[in-house]
PDB file of C-alpha atoms in Angstrom:
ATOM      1  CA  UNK A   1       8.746 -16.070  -7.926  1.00 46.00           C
ATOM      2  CA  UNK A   2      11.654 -14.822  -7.072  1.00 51.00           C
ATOM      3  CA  UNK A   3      12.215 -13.806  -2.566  1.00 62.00           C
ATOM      4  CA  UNK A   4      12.382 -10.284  -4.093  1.00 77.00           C
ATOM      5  CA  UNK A   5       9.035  -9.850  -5.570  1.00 86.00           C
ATOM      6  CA  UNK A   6       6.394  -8.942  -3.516  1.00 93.00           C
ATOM      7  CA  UNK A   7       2.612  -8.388  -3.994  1.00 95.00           C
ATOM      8  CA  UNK A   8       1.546  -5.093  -3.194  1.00 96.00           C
ATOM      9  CA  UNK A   9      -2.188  -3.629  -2.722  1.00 97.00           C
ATOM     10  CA  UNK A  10      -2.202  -0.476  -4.568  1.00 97.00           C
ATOM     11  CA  UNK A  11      -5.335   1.414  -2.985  1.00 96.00           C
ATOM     12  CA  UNK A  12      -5.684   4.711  -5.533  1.00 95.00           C
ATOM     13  CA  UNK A  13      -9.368   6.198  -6.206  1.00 94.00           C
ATOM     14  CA  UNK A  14      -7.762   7.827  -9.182  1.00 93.00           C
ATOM     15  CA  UNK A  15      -6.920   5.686 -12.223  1.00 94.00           C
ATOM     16  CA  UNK A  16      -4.164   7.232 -13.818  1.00 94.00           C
ATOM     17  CA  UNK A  17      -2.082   7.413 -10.760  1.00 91.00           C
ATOM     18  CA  UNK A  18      -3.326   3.766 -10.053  1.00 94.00           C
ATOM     19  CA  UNK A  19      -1.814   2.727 -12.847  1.00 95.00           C
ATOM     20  CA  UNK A  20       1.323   4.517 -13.124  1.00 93.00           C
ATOM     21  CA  UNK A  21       2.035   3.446  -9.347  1.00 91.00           C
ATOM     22  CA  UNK A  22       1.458  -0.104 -10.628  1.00 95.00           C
ATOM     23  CA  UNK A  23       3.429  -0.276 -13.801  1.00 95.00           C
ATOM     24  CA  UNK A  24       6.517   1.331 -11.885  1.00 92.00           C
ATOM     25  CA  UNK A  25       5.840  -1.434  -9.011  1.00 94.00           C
ATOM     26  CA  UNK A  26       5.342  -3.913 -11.934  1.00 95.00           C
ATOM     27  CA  UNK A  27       8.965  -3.019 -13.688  1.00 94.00           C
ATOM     28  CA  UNK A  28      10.865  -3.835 -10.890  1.00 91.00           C
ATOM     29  CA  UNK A  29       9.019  -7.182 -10.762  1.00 93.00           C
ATOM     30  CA  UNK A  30       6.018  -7.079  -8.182  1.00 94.00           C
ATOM     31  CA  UNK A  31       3.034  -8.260  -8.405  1.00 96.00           C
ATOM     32  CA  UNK A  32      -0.240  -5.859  -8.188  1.00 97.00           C
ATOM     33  CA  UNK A  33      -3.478  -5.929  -6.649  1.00 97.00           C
ATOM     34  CA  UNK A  34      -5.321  -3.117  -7.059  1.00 97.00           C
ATOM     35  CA  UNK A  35      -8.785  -0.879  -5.488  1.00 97.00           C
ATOM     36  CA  UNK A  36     -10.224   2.354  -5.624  1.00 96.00           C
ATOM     37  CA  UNK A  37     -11.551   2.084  -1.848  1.00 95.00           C
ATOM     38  CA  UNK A  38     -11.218   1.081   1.740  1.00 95.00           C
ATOM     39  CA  UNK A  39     -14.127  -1.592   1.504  1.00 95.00           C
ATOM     40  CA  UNK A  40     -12.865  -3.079  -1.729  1.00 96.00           C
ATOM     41  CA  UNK A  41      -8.918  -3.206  -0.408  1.00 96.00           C
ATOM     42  CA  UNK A  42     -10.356  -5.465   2.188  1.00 95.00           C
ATOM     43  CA  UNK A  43     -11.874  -7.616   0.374  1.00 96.00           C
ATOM     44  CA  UNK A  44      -9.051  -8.327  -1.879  1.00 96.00           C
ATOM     45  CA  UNK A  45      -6.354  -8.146   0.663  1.00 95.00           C
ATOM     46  CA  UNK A  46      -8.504 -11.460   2.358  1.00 93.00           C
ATOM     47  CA  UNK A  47      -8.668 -13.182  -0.875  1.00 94.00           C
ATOM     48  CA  UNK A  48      -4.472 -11.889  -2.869  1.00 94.00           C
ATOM     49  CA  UNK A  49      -3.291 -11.811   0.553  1.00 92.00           C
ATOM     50  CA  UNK A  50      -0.672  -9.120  -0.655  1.00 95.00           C
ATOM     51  CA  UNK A  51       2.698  -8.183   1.430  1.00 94.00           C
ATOM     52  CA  UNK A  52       2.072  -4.736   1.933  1.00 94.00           C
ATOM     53  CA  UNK A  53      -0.727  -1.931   1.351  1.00 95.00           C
ATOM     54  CA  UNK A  54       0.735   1.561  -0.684  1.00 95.00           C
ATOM     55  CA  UNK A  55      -2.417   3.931  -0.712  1.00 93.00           C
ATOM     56  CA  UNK A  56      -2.512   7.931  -0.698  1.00 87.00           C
ATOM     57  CA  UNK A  57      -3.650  10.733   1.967  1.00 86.00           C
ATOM     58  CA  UNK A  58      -5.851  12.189  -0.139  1.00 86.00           C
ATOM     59  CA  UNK A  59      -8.113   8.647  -0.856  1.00 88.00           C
ATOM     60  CA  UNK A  60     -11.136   9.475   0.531  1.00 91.00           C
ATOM     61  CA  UNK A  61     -11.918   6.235   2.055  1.00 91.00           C
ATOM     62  CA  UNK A  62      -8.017   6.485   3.613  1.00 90.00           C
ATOM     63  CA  UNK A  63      -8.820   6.559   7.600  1.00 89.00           C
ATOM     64  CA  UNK A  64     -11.476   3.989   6.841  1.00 92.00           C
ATOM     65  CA  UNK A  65      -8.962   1.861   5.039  1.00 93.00           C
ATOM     66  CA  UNK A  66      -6.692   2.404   7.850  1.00 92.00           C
ATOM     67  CA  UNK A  67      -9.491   1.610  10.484  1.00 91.00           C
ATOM     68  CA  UNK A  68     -10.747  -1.596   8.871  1.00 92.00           C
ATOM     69  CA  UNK A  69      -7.162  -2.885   8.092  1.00 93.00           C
ATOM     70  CA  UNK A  70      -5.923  -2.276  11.970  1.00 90.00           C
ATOM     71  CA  UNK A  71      -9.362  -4.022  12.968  1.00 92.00           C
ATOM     72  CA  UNK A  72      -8.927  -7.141  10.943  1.00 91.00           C
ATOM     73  CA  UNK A  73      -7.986 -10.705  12.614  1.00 90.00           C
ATOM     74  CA  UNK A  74      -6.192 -12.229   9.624  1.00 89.00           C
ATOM     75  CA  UNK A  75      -4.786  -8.194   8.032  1.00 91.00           C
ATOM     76  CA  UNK A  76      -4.289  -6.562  10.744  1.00 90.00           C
ATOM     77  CA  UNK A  77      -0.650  -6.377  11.063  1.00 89.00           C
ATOM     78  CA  UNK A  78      -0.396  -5.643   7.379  1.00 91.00           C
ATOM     79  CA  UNK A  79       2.610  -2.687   6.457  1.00 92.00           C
ATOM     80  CA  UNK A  80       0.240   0.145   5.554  1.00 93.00           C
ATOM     81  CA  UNK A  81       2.612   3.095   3.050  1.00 92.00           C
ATOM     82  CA  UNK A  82       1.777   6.489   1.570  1.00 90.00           C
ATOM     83  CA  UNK A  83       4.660   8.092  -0.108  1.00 81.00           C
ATOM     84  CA  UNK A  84       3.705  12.200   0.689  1.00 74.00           C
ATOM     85  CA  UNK A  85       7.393  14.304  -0.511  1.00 65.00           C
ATOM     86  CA  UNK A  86       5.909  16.415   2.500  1.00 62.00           C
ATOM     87  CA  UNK A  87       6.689  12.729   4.690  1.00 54.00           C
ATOM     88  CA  UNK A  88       8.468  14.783   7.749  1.00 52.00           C
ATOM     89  CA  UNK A  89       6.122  17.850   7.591  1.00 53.00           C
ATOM     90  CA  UNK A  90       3.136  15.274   7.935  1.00 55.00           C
ATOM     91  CA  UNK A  91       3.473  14.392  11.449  1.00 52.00           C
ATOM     92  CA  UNK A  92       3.806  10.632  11.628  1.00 56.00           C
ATOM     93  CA  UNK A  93      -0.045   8.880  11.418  1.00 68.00           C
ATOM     94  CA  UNK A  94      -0.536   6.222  13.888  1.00 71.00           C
ATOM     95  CA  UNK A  95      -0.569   2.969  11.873  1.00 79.00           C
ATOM     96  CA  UNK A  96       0.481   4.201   8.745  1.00 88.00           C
ATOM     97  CA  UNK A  97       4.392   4.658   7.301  1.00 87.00           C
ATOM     98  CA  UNK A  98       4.875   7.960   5.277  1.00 84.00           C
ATOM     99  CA  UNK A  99       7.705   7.809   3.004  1.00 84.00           C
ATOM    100  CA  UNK A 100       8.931  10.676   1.312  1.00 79.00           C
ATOM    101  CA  UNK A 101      10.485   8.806  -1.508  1.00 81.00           C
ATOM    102  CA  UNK A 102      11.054   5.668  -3.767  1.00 81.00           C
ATOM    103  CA  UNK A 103      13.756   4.913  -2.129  1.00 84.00           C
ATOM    104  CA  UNK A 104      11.746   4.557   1.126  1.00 86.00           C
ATOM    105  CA  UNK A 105       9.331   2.171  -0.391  1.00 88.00           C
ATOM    106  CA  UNK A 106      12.118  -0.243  -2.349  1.00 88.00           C
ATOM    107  CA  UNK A 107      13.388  -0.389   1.302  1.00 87.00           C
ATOM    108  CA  UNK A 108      10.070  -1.133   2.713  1.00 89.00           C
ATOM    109  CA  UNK A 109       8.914  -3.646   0.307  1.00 87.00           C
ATOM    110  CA  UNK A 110      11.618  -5.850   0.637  1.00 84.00           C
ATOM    111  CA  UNK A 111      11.549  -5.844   4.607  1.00 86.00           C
ATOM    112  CA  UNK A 112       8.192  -7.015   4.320  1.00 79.00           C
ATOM    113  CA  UNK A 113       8.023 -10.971   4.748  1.00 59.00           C
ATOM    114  CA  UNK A 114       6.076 -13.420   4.699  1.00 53.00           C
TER     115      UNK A 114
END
């Protein structure tokens, strides 16, 4: 595996934009984990231990995801991502990094180490 690819939670309750977000991750050679809620991110984020968590404002379970992510001994420093084109209009969200583009997350992926 290349010091490039990453492994990257995608946390989508819908799953047509779960899998598009993980193909396009998956083309430029990352590895996916993937849930459709807050309680079952967790769980696989202990287990895949994954770089970095890309989820969306509209998830339902989203300030629970946030909440048990922040809260958790061996996750809890975990990069949490939403890319909203609205990024700047948002407000920035304690915890959380809004990125208004593709762009954004490419850069934030590979800052994320190990």
């Amino acid at each position: 595996m290349s010091d490039k690819t990453k492994t990257i939670l995608v946390v989508e309750d819908v799953d047509e934009i779960c899998s598009q977000m993980s193909g396009m991750l998956r083309k430029k050679g990352h590895q996916i984990l993937s849930a459709a809620n807050a309680e079952d991110a967790i769980e696989i984020a202990e287990h895949g231990h994954p770089d970095m968590i890309l989820t969306d404002l509209d998830l339902p379970t989203f300030d629970a995801l946030v909440q048990l992510v922040r809260a958790h001994k061996d996750i809890g420093k975990m990069p949490v991502a939403v890319i909203d084109i609205n990024g700047p209009e948002i407000g920035p969200l304690p915890d959380v990094k809004v990125l208004s583009d593709f762009d954004q997350l490419d850069n934030l992926i590979q800052s994320c180490v190990k």
